[in-house]
Short mmCIF file of C-alpha atoms in Angstrom, two decimals:
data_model
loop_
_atom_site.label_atom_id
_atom_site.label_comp_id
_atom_site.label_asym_id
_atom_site.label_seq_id
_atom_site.Cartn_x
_atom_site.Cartn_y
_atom_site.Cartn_z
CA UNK A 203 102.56 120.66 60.83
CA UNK A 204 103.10 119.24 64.26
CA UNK A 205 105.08 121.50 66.72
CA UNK A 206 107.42 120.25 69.30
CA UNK A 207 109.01 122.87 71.88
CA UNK A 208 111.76 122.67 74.50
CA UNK A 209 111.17 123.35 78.08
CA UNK A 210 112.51 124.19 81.32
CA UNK A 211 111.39 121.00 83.14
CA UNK A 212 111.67 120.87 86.81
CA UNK A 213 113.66 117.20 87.99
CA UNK A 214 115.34 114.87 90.93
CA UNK A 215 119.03 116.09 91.37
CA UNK A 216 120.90 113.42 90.23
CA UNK A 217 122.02 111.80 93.07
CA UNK A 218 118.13 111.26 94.10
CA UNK A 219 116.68 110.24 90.86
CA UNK A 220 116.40 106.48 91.59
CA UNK A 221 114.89 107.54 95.12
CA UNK A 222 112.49 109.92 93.76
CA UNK A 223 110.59 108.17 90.50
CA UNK A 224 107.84 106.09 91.32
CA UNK A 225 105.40 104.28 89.65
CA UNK A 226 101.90 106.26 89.52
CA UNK A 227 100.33 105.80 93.12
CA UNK A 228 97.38 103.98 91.47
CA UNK A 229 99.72 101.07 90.50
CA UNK A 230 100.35 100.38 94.27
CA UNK A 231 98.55 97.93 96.56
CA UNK A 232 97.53 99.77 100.20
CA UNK A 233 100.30 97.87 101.75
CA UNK A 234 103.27 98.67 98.90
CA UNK A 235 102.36 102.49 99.03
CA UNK A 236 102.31 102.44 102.59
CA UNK A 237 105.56 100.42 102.79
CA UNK A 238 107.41 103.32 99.90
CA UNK A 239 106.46 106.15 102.12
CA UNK A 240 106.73 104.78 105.71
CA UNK A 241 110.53 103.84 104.39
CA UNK A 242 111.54 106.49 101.48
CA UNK A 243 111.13 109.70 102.53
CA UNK A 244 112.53 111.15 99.02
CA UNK A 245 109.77 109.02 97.06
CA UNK A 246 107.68 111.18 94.53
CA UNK A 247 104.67 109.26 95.62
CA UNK A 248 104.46 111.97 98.81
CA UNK A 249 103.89 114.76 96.46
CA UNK A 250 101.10 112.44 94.60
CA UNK A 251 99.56 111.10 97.99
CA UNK A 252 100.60 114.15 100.97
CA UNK A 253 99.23 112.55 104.32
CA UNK A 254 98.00 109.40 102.74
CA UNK A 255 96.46 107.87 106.18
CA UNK A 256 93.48 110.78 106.01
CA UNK A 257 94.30 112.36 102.90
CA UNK A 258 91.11 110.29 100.90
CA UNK A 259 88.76 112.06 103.35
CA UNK A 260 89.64 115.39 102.07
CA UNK A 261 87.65 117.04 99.04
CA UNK A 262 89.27 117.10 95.86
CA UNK A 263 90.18 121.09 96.66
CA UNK A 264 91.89 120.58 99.53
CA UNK A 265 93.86 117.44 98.51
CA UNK A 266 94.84 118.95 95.48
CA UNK A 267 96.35 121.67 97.47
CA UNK A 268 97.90 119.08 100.01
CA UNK A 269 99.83 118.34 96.41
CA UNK A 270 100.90 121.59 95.50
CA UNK A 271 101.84 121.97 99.02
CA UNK A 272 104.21 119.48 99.28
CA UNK A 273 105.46 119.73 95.60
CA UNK A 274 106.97 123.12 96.98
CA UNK A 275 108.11 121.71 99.90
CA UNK A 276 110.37 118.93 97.67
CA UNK A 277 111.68 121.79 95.63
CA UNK A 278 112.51 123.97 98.70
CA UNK A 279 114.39 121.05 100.37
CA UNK A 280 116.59 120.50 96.89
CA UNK A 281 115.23 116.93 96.41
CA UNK A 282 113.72 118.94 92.69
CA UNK A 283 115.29 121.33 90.99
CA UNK A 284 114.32 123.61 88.01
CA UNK A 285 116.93 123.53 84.55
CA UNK A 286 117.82 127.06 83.77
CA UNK A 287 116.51 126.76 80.42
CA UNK A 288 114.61 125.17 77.87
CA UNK A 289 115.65 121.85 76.98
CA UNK A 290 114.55 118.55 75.40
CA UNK A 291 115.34 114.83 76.52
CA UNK A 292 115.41 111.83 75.36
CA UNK A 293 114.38 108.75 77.47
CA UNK A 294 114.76 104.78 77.17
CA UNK A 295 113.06 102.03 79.43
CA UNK A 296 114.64 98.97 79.52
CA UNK A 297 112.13 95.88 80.56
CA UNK A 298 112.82 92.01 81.30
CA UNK A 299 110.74 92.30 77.49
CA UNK A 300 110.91 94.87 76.47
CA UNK A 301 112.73 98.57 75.34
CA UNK A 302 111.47 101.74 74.68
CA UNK A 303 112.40 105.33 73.15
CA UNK A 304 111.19 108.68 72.89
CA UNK A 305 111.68 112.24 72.50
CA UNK A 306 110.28 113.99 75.94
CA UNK A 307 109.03 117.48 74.82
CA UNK A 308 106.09 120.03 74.92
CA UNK A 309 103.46 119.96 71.48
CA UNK A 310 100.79 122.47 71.34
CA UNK A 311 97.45 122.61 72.43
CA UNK A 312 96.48 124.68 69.26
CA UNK A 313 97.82 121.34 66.81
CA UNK A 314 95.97 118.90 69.67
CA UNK A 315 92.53 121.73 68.68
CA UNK A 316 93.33 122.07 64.83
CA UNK A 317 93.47 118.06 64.25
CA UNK A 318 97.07 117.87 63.40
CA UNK A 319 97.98 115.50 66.81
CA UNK A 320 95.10 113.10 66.10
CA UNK A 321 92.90 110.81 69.08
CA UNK A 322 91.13 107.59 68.69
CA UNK A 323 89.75 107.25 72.34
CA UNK A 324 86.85 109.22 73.73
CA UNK A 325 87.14 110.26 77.45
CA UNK A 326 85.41 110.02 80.65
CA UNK A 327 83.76 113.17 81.50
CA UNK A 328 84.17 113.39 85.28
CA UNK A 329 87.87 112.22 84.46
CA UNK A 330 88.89 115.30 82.27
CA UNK A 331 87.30 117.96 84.43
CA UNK A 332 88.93 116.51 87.68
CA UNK A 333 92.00 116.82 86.61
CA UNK A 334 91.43 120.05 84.57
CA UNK A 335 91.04 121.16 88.86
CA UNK A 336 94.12 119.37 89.55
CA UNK A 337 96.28 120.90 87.07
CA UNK A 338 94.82 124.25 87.64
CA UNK A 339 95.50 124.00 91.77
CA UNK A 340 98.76 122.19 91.42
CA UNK A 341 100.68 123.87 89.09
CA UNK A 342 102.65 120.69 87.49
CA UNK A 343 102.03 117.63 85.48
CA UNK A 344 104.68 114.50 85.69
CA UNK A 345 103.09 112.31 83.44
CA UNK A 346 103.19 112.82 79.39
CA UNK A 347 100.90 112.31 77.19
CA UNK A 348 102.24 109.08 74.71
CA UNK A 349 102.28 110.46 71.64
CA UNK A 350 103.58 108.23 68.42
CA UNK A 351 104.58 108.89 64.80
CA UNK A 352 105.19 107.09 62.36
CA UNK A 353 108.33 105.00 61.57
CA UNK A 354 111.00 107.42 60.66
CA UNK A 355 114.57 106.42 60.01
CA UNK A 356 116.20 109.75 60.00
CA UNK A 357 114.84 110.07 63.89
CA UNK A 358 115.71 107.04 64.54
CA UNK A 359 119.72 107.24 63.38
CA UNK A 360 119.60 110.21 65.77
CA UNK A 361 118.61 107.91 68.88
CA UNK A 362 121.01 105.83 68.30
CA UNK A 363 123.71 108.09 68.08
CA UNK A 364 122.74 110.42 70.66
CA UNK A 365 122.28 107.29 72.97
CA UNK A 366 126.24 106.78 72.64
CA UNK A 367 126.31 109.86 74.80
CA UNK A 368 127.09 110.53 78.65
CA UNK A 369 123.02 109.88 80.43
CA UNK A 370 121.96 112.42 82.70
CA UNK A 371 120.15 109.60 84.39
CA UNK A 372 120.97 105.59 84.56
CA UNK A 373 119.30 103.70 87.31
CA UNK A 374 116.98 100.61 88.20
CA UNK A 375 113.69 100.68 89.55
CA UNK A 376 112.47 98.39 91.93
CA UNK A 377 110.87 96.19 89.10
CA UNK A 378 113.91 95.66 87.60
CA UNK A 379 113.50 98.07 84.85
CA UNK A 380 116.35 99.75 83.51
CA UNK A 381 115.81 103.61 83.13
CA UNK A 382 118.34 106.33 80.97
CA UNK A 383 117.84 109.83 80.72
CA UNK A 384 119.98 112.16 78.35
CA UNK A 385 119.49 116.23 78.19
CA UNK A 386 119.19 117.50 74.38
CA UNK A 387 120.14 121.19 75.35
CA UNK A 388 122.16 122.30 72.27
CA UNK A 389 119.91 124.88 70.15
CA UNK A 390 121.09 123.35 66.57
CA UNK A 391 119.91 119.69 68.01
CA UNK A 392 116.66 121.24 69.34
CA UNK A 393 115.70 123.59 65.89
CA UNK A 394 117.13 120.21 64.14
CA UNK A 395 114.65 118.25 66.13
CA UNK A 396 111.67 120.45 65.64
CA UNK A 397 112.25 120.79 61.57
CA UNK A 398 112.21 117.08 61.42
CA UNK A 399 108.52 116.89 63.66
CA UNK A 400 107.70 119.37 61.32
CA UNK A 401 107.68 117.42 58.52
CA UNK A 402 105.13 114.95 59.77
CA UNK A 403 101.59 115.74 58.40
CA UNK A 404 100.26 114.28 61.67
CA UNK A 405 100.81 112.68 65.55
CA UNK A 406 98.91 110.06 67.25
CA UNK A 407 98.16 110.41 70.96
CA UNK A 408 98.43 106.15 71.57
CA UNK A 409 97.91 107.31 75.96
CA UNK A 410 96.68 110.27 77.86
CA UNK A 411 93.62 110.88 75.98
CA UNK A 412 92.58 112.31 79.23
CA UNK A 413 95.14 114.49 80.07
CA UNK A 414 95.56 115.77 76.89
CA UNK A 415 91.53 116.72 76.93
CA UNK A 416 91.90 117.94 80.78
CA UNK A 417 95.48 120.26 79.36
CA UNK A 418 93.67 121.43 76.59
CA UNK A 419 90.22 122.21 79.23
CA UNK A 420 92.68 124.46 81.17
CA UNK A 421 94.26 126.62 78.37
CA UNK A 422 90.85 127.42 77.84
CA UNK A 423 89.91 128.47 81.10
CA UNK A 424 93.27 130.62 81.68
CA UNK A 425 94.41 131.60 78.08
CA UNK A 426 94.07 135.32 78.86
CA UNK A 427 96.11 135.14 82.16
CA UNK A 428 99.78 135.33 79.79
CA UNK A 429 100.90 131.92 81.07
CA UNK A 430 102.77 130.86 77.97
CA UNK A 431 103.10 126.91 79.55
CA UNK A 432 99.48 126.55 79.50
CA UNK A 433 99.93 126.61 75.45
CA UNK A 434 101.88 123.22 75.54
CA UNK A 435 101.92 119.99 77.10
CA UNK A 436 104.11 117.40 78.14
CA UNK A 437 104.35 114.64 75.62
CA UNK A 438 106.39 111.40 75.22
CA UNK A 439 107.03 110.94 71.36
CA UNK A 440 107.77 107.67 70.53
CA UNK A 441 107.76 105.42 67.06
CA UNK A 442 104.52 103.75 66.44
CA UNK A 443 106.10 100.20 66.19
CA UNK A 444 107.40 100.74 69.81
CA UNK A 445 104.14 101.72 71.14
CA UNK A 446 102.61 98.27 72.96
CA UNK A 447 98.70 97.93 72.98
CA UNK A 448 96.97 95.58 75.74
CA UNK A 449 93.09 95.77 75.66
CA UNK A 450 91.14 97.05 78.66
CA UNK A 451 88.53 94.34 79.92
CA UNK A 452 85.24 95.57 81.60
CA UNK A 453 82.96 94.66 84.75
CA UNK A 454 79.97 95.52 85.18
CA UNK A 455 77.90 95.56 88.37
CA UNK A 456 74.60 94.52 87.96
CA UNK A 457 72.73 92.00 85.18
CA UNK A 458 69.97 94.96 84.86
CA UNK A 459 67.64 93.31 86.51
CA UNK A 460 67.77 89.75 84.66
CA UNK A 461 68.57 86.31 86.51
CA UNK A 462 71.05 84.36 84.67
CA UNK A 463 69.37 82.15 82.83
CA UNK A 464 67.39 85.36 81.00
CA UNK A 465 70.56 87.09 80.44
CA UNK A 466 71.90 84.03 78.61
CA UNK A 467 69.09 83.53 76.73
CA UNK A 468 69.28 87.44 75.31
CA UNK A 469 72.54 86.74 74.86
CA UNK A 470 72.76 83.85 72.90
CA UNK A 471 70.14 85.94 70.62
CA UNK A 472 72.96 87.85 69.17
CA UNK A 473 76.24 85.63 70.27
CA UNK A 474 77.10 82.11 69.52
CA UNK A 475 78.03 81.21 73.39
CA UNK A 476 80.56 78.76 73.99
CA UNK A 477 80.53 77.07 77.85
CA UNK A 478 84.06 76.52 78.74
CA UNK A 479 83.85 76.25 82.74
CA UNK A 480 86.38 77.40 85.08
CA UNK A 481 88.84 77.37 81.81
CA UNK A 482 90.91 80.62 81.59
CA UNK A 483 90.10 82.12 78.86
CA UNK A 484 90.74 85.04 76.35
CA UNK A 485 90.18 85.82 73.15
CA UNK A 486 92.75 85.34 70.52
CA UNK A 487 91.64 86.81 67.64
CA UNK A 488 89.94 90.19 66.57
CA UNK A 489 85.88 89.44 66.59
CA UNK A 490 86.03 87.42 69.59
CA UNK A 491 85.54 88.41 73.43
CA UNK A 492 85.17 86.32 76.74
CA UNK A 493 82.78 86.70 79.48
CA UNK A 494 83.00 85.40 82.87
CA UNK A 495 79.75 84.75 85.18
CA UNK A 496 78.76 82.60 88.32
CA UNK A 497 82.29 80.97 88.54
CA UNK A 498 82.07 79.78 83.98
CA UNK A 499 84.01 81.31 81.17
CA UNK A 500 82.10 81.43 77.80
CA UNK A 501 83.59 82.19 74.35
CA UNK A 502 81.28 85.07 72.39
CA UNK A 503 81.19 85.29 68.44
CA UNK A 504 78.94 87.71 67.46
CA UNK A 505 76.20 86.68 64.70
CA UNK A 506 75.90 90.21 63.33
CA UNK A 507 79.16 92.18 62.54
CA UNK A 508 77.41 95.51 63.09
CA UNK A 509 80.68 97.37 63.82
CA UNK A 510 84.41 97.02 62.74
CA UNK A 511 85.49 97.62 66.23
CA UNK A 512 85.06 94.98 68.98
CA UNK A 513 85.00 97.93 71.66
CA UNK A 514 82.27 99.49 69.95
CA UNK A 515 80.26 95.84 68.83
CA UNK A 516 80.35 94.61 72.17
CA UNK A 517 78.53 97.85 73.40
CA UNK A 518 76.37 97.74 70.61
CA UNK A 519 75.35 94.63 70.67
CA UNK A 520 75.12 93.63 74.51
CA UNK A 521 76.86 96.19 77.18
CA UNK A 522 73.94 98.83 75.85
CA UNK A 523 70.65 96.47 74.85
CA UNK A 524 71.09 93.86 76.99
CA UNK A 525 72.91 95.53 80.36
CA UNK A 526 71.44 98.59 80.05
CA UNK A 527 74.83 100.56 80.51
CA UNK A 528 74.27 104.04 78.95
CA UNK A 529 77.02 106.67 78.42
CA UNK A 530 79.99 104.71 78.53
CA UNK A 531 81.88 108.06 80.14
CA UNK A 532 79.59 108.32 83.23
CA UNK A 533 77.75 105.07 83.45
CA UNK A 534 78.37 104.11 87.39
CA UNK A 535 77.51 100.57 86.70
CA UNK A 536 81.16 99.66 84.42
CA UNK A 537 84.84 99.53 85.64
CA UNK A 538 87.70 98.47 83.65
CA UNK A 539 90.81 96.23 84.40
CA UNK A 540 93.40 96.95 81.93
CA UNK A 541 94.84 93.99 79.94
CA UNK A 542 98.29 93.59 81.16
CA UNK A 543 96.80 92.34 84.49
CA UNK A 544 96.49 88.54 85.12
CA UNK A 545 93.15 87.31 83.90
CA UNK A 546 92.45 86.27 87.54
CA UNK A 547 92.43 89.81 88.81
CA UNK A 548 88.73 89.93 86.63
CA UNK A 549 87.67 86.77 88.54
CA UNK A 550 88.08 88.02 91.83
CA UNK A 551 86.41 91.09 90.92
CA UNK A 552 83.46 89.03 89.61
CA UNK A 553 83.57 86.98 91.95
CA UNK A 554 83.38 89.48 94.86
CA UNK A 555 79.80 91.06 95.82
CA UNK A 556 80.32 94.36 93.72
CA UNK A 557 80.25 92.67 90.01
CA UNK A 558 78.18 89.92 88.50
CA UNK A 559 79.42 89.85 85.22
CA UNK A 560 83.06 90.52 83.43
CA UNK A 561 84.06 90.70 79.29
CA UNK A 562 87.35 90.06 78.19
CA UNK A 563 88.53 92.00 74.84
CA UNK A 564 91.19 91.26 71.73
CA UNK A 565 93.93 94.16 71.70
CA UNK A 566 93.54 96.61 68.61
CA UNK A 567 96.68 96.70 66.07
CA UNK A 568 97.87 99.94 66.07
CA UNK A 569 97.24 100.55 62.17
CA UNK A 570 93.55 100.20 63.16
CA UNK A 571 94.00 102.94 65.59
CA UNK A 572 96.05 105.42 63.13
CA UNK A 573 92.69 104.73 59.99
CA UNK A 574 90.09 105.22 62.72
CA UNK A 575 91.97 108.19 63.91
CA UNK A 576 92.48 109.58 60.04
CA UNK A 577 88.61 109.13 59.53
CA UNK A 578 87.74 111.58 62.61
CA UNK A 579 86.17 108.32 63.96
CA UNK A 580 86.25 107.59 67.69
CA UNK A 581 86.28 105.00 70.20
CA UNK A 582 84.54 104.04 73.16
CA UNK A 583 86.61 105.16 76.29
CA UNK A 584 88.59 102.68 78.20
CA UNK A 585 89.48 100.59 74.82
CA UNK A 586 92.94 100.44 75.11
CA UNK A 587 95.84 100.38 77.53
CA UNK A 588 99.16 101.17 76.50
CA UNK A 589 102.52 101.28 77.07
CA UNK A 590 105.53 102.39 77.95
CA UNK A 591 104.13 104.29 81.07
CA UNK A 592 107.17 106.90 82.33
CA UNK A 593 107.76 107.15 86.10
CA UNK A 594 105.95 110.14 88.09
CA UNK A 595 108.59 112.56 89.16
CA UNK A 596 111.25 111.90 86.50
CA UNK A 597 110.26 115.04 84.11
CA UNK A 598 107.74 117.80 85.52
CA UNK A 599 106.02 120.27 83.37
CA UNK A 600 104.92 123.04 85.53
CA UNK A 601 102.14 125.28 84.41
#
């Protein structure tokens, strides 16, 4: 059964915590990551992004090691520090929308191996042996892998009472969010904690497909060199009913060589095509997708239901025969906007010289995810974005 251990995480003092956390650097527009570290010098975000005028020049090596660098340099100055021992924590997030809970904890690579914590989403090749590197020259992770299980009331009285308690952490974010902490360092609630996990027959990663692949990459690679943290990794656990799914929508580059009237035309071989013009548009139900080209939205219901997944159908039945896009982990020619951006961010990308053509996607329930995961089955990468997304530099597992 699935095993959760404690760990001796490495974290903002208290006073700093607010100062620290920060949103992952990807998430921030040239001119708000340059505003957070011209301004905050105690922001997390100058670990992630060490001399970020000329640090995109570097090779991967060397900026990695920039990282590492100043990760040491935030611990020698006090703005980190390491807990004395093992521990466990529980975290909330508190949107305008929105609240989640989970357990933060390590789970073994040997259950993520043996089946028993379960994925859905392939990965991008090039992704998972990047940061493999990363990991291995850094030394730390700060983001968990979202794992969920299913609905459990006995874990869920717990929250609640053990949210009653004094928070290690309670602060606001500049988006408003609302973020608690609380340390679970008593060794009956931790062995209490890790009996219960132990009873469920199995754990869903929901996010970090990647990291989880690039973690499990590394133990591999350094098994033999004793370093007991490379056995675990960082996880979020969270109930499945919290977990929130948005789709991920793809672009893609080129039309493979067709005009548009000739992609069209193969298109409407295998779709019924709606023209809606410069309508916004998604879909709204499973089975459906959008597609945006030369300034018109059009509504696609495929004629043939050759898969049970719209990720997988719309590859299937256009992205591959039609497009020409190959291996969906290294194909050059696709980029993906995830779903909880506005539906006009896909426009301007269309709309710009670097993409011709853009496909909007319906979100996948989270029961589909848990059967396809059961049945060993897989999908494309890139098919879902979810949330809650924890803030880089609140928890570190170092390696």
């Amino acid at each position: 059964m699935p095993k959760i251990t404690p760990f001796a995480a490495v974290r903002p003092t208290r006073d700093k915590a607010a100062l620290v956390t920060s949103r992952s650097y990807d998430d921030y527009s040239a001119a708000e990551l340059a505003a957070q570290l011209d301004f905050n010098p105690f922001s997390f975000l100058h670990v992630l992004h060490p001399g970020y005028v000329n640090v995109q020049k570097n090779d991967p090596t060397k900026r990695f090691g920039q990282v590492r660098s100043k990760y040491t340099d935030f611990k020698s100055e006090g703005i980190l520090k390491k807990e004395t021992q093992p521990i466990l924590y529980l975290y909330e997030m508190q949107s305008k929308s929105r609240s989640y809970t989970g357990i933060i904890a390590g789970v073994s690579i040997q259950d993520y191996l043996d089946g028993k914590i379960k994925k859905h989403e392939d990965t991008l090749e090039y992704r998972v042996e990047q940061f493999e590197e990363y990991l291995h020259i850094t030394g730390f992770n700060t983001e968990p892998v979202l794992i969920a299980y299913p609905e459990n009331k006995t874990l869920s009285d717990w929250i609640s009472q053990t949210k009653s308690r004094r928070p290690l952490y309670l602060f606001s974010s500049p988006n408003r969010d609302r973020h608690t902490l609380w340390r679970i360092k008593e060794p009956a609630q931790i062995e209490w904690l890790q009996s219960e996990f132990a009873k469920i027959p199995s754990l869903y990663i929901a996010d970090g497909h990647h990291r989880s692949a690039s973690a499990a990459l590394l133990y591999e690679r350094d098994k033999d060199t004793g370093n007991a943290n490379l056995s675990n990794f960082m996880a979020l656990l969270v109930s499945e009913e919290q977990v929130k799914i948005n789709e991920y929508n793809r672009v893609i580059r080129d039309l493979n060589g067709l005009n548009e009237s000739e992609f069209l035309k193969k298109v409407s071989a295998s779709f019924d095509i709606r023209n809606l013009g410069q309508e916004l548009w998604k879909p709204t139900h499973k089975g459906e997708f959008g597609m945006y080209l030369n300034g018109n939205f059009y509504a696609l219901k495929p004629l043939n239901q050759t898969s049970t997944v719209d990720a997988q159908l719309l590859y299937d039945e256009l992205l591959a025969p039609i497009l020409g896009i190959g291996d969906l982990r290294n194909d050059g020619r696709i980029e993906y906007i995830p779903g909880n951006q506005p539906l006009t961010k896909l426009v301007e990308w269309v709309d710009s010289d670097e993409f011709e053509v853009g496909f909007t996607l319906f979100p996948i329930a989270f029961q589909e995810i848990r059967e396809l995961a059961d049945r060993d089955e897989i999908l494309p990468p890139k098919s879902t974005y979810i949330e809650p997304k924890i803030r880089s530099g609140l928890v570190i597992y170092e390696l």
